[in-house]
PDB file of C-alpha atoms in Angstrom:
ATOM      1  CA  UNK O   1     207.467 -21.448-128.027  1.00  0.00           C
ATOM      2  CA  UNK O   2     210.384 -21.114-125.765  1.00  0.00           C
ATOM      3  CA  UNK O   3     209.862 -17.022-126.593  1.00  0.00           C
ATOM      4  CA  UNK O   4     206.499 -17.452-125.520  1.00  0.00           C
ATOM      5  CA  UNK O   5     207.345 -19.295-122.052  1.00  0.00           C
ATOM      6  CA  UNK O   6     209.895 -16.530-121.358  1.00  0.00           C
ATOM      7  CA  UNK O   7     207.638 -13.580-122.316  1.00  0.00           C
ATOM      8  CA  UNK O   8     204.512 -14.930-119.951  1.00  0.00           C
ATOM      9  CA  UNK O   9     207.434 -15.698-117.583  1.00  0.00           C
ATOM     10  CA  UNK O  10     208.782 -12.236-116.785  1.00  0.00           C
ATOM     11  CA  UNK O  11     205.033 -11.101-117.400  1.00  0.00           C
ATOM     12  CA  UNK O  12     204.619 -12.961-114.345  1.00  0.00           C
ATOM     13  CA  UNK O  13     207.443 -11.314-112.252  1.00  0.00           C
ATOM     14  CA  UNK O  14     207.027  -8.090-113.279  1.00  0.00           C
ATOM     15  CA  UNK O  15     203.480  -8.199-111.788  1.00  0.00           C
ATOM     16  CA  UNK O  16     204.142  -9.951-108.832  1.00  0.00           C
ATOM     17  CA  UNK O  17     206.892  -7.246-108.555  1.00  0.00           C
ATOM     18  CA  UNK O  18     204.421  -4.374-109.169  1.00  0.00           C
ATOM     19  CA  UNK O  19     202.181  -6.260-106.397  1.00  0.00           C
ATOM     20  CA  UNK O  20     204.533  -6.019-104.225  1.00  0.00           C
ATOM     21  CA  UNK O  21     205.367  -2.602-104.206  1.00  0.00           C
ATOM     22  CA  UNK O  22     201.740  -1.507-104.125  1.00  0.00           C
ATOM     23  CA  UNK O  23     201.995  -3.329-101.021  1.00  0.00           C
ATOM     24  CA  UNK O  24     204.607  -1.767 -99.461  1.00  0.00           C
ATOM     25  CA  UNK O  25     203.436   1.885-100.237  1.00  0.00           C
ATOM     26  CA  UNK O  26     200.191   0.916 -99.292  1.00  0.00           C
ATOM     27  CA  UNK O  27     198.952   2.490 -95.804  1.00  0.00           C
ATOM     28  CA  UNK O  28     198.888   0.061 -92.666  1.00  0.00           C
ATOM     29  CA  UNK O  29     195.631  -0.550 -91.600  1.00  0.00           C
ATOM     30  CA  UNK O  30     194.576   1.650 -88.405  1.00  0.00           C
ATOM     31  CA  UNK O  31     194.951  -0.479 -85.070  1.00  0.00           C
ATOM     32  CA  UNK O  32     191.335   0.004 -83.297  1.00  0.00           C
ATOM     33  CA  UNK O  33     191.196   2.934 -80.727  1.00  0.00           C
ATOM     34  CA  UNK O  34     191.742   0.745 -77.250  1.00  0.00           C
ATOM     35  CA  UNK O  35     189.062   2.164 -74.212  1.00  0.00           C
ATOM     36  CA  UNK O  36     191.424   4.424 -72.758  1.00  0.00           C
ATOM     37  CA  UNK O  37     192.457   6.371 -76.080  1.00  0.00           C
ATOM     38  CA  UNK O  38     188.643   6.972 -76.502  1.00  0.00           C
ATOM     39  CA  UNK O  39     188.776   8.526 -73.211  1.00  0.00           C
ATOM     40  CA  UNK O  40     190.876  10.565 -73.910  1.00  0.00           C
ATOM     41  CA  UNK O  41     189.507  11.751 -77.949  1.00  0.00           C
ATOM     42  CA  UNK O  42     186.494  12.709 -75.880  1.00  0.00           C
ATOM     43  CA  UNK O  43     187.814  14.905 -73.235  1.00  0.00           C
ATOM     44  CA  UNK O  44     188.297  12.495 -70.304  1.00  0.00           C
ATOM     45  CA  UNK O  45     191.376  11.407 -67.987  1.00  0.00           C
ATOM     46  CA  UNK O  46     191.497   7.827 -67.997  1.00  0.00           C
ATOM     47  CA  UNK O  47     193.090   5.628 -65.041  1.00  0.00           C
ATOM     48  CA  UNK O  48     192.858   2.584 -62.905  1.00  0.00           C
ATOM     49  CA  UNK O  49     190.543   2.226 -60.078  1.00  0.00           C
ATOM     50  CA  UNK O  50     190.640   0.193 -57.357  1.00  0.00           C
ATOM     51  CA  UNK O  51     187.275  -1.016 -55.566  1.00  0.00           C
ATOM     52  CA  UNK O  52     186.808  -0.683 -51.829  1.00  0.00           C
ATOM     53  CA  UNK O  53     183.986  -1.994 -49.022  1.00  0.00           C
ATOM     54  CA  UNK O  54     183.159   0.321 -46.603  1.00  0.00           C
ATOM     55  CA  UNK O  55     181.832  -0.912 -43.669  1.00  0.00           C
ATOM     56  CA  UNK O  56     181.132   2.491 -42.074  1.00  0.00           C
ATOM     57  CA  UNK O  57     183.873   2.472 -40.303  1.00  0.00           C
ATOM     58  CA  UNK O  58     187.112   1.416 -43.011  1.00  0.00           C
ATOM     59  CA  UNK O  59     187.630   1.293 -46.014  1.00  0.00           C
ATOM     60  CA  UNK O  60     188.651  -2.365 -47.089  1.00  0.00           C
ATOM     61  CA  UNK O  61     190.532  -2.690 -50.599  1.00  0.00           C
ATOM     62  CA  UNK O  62     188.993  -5.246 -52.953  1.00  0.00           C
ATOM     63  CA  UNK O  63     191.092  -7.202 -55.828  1.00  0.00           C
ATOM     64  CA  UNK O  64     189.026  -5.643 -58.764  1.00  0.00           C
ATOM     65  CA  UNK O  65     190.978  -2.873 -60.405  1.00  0.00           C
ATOM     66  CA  UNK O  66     189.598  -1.120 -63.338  1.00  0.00           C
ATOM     67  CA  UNK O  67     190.331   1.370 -65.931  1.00  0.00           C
ATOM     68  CA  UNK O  68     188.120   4.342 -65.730  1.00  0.00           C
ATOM     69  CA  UNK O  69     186.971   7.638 -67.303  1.00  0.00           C
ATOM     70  CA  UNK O  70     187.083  10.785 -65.609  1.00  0.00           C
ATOM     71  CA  UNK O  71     185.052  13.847 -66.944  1.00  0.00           C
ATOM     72  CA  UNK O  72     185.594  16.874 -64.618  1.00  0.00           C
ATOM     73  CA  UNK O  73     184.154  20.397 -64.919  1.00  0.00           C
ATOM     74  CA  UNK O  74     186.455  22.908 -63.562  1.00  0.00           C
ATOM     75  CA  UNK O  75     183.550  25.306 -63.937  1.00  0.00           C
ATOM     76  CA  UNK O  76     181.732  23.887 -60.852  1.00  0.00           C
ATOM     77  CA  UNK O  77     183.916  21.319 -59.954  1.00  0.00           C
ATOM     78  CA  UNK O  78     181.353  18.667 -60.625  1.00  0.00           C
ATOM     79  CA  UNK O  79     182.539  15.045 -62.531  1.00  0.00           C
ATOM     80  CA  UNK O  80     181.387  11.952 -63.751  1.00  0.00           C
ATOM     81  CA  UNK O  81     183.036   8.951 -63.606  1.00  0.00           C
ATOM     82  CA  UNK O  82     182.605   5.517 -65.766  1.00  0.00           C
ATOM     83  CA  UNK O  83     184.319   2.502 -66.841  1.00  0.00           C
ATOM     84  CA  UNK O  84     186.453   3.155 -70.198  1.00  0.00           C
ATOM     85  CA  UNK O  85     185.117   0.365 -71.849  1.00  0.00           C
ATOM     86  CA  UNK O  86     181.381   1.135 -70.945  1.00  0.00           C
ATOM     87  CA  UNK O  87     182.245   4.549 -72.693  1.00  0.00           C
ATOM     88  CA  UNK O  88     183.894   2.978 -75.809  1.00  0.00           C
ATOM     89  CA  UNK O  89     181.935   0.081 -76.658  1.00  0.00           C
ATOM     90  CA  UNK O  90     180.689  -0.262 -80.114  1.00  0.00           C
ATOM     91  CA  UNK O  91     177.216  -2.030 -79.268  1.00  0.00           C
ATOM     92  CA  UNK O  92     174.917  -0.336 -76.653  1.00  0.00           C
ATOM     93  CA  UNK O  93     175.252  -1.216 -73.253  1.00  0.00           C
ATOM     94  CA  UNK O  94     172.845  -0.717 -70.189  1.00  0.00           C
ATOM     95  CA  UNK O  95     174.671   2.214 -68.420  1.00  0.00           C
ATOM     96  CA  UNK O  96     174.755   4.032 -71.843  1.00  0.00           C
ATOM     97  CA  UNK O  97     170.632   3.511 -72.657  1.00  0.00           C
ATOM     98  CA  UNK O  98     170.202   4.469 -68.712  1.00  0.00           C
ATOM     99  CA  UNK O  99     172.524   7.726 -69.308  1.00  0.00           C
ATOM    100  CA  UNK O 100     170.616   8.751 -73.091  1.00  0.00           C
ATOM    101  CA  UNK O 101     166.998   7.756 -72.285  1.00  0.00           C
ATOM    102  CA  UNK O 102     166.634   8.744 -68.890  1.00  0.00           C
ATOM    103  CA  UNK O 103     164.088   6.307 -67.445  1.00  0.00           C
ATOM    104  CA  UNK O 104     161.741   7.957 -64.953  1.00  0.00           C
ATOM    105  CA  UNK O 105     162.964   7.564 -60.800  1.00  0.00           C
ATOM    106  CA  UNK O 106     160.623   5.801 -58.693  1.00  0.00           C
ATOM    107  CA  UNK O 107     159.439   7.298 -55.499  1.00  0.00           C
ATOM    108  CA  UNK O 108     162.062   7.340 -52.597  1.00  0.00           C
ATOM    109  CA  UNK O 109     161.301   6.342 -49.654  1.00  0.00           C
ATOM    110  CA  UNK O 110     162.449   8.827 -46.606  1.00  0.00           C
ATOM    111  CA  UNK O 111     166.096   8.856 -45.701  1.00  0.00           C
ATOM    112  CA  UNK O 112     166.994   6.651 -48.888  1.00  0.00           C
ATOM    113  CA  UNK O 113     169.840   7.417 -50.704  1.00  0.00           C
ATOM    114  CA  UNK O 114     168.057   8.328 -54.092  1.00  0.00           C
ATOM    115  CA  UNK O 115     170.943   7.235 -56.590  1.00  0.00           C
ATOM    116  CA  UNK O 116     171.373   3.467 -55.032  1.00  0.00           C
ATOM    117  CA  UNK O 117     167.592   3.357 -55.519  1.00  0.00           C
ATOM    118  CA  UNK O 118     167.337   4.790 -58.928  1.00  0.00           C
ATOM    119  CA  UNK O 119     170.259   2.353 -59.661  1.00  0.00           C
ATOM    120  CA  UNK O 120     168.292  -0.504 -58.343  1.00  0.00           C
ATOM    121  CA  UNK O 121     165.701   0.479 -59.950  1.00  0.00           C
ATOM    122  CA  UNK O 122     167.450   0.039 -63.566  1.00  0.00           C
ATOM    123  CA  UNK O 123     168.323  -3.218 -62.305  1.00  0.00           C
ATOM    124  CA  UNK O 124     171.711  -2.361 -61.412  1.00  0.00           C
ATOM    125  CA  UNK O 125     173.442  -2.229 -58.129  1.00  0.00           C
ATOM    126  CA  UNK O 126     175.655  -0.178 -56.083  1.00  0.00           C
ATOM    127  CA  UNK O 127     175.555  -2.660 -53.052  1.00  0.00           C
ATOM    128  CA  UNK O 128     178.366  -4.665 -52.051  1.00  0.00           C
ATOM    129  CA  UNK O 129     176.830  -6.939 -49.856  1.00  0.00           C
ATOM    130  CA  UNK O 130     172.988  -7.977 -48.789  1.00  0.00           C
ATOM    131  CA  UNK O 131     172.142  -5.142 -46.229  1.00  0.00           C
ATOM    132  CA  UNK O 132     171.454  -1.050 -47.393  1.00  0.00           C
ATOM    133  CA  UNK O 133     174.679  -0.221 -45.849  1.00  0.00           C
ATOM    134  CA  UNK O 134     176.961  -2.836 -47.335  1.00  0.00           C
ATOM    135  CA  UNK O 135     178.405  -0.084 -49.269  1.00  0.00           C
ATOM    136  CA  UNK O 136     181.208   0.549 -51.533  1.00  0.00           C
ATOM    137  CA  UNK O 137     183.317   2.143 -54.635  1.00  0.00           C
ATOM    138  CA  UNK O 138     186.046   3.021 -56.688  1.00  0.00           C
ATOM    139  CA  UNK O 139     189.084   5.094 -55.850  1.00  0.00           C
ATOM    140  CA  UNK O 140     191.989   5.920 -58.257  1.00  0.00           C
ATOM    141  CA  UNK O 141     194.918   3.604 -57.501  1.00  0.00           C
ATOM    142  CA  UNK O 142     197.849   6.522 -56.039  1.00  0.00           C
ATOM    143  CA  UNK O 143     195.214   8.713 -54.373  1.00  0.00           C
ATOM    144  CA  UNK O 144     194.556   9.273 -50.740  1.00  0.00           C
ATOM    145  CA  UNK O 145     192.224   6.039 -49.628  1.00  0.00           C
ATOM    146  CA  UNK O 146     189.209   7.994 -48.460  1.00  0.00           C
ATOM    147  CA  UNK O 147     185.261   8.333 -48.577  1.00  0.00           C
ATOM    148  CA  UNK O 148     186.215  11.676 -50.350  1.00  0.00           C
ATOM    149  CA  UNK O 149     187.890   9.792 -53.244  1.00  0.00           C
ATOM    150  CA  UNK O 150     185.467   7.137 -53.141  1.00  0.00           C
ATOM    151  CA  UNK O 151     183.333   7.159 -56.379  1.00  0.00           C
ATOM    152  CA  UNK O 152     179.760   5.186 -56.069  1.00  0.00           C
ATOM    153  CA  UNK O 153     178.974   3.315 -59.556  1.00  0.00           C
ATOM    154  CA  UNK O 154     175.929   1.942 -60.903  1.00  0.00           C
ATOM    155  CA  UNK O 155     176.830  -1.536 -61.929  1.00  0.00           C
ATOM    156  CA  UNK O 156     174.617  -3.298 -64.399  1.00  0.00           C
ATOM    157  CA  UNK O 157     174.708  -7.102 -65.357  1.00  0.00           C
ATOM    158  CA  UNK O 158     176.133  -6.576 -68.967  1.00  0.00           C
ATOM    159  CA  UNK O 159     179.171  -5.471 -67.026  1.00  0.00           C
ATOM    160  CA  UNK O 160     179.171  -2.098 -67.850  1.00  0.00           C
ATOM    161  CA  UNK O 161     178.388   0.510 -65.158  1.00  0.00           C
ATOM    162  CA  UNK O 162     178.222   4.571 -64.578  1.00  0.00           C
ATOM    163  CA  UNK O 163     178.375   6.692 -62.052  1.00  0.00           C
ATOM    164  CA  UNK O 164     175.150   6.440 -60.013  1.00  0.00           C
ATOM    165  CA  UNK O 165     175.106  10.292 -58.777  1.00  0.00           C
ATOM    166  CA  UNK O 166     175.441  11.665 -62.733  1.00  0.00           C
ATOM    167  CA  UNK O 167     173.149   9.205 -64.080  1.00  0.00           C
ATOM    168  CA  UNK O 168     170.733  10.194 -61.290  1.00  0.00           C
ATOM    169  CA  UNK O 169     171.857  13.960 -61.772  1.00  0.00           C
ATOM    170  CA  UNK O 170     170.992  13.886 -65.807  1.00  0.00           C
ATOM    171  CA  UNK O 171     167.694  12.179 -65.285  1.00  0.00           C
ATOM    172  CA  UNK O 172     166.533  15.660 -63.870  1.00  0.00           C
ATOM    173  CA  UNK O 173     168.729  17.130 -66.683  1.00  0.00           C
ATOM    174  CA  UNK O 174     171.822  18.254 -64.650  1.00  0.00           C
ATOM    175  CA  UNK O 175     175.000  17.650 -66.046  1.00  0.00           C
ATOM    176  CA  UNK O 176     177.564  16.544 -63.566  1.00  0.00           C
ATOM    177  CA  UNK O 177     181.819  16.637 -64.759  1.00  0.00           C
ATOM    178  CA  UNK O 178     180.123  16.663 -68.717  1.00  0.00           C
ATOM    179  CA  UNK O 179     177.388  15.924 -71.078  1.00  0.00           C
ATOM    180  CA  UNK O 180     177.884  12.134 -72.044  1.00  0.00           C
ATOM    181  CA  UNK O 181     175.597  11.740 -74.842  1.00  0.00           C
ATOM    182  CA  UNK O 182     177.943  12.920 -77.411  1.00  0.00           C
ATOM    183  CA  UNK O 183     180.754  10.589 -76.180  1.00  0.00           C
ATOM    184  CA  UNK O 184     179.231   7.363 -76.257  1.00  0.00           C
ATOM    185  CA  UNK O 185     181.103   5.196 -78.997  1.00  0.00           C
ATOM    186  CA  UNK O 186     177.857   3.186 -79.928  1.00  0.00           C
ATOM    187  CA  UNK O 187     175.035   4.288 -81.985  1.00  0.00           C
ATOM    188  CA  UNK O 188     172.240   5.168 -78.776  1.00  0.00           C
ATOM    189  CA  UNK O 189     168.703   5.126 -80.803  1.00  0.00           C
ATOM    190  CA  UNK O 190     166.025   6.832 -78.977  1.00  0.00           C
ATOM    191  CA  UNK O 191     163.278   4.769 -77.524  1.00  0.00           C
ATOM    192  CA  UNK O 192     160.320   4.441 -79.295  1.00  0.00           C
ATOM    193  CA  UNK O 193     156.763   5.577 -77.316  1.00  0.00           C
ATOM    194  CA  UNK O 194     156.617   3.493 -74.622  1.00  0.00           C
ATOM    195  CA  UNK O 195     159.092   0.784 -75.320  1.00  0.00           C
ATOM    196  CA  UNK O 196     161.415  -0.154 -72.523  1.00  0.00           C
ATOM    197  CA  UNK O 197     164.243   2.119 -71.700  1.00  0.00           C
ATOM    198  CA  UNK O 198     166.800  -0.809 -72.006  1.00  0.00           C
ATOM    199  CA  UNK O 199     165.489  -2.252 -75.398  1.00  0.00           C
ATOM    200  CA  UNK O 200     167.378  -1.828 -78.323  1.00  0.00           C
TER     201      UNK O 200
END
């Protein structure tokens, strides 16, 4: 009996043993790719932004700083610009159906600027405050604070956002900085007939 006990004993150990070094030699599990690293697999520069107000005469820093993508074609010189976690997110968001399904502009009326009103169109916004010129955007925090650094984004109410000039740019099949369809972490499905450009 007490052969028995001592047998199932170091049958016990030895396994636990041979658990434990499976353990050990088995691989870590990966970490998840953070926003900016998924940026940068897909050919963008990512960095923090700082929003600004312009009131048409200054440029008034905000307290909203955000990380985002940069896509630039030296080619033309062209770029796109778009929050890092827009670009990464596993689930579809707004800016990304806007960007892959193109929804139709409306008509713009003379003198408009025809991004902020395809933007508002999509339900998004590029206003900072109630009037057509209460105007803003995003500049990279270390560069020159200027309306030539100044990037206008398409904000949406999921959070996520794009720049309105390439989204407004690829709806006529333009490609501003790059081609964002391929870089989109979520799965985009196309729409089907006539369904809603934002339905998933």
């Amino acid at each position: 009996m007490r052969a028995r006990i001592t047998a199932a004993a170091l049958a016990l150990t030895a396994g636990a043993a041979l658990l434990t070094a499976t353990q050990a030699g088995a691989a870590p599990a990966p970490k998840p790719v953070t926003p900016a690293a998924w940026c940068l697999q897909k050919g963008g520069t990512p960095a923090d932004y700082r929003a600004y107000y312009d009131n048409q005469l200054n440029l008034t820093p905000l307290g909203t700083v955000r990380e985002l993508c940069r896509f630039q074609n030296a080619k033309d010189n062209t770029q796109i610009i778009l929050p890092s976690d827009t670009l990464a997110a596993d689930k579809p968001t707004l800016a990304a159906l806007a960007y892959i399904r193109k929804p139709a502009l409306p008509p713009v009326p003379g003198g408009a600027n025809p991004a902020a009103v395809y933007c508002a169109h999509l339900g998004g916004t590029s206003q900072f405050g109630e009037g057509k010129l209460d105007v803003g955007g995003w500049i990279r925090e270390g560069d020159r604070v200027s309306r030539d650094n100044l990037h206008s984004m398409c904000m949406f109410a999921d959070g996520s956002a794009i720049d309105e000039w390439g989204l407004t740019y690829h709806t006529f099949g333009v490609v501003r900085g790059a081609n964002l369809e391929n870089k989109f972490r979520a799965h985009i499905p196309s729409a089907q007939g006539r369904e809603a450009w934002n339905r998933v």
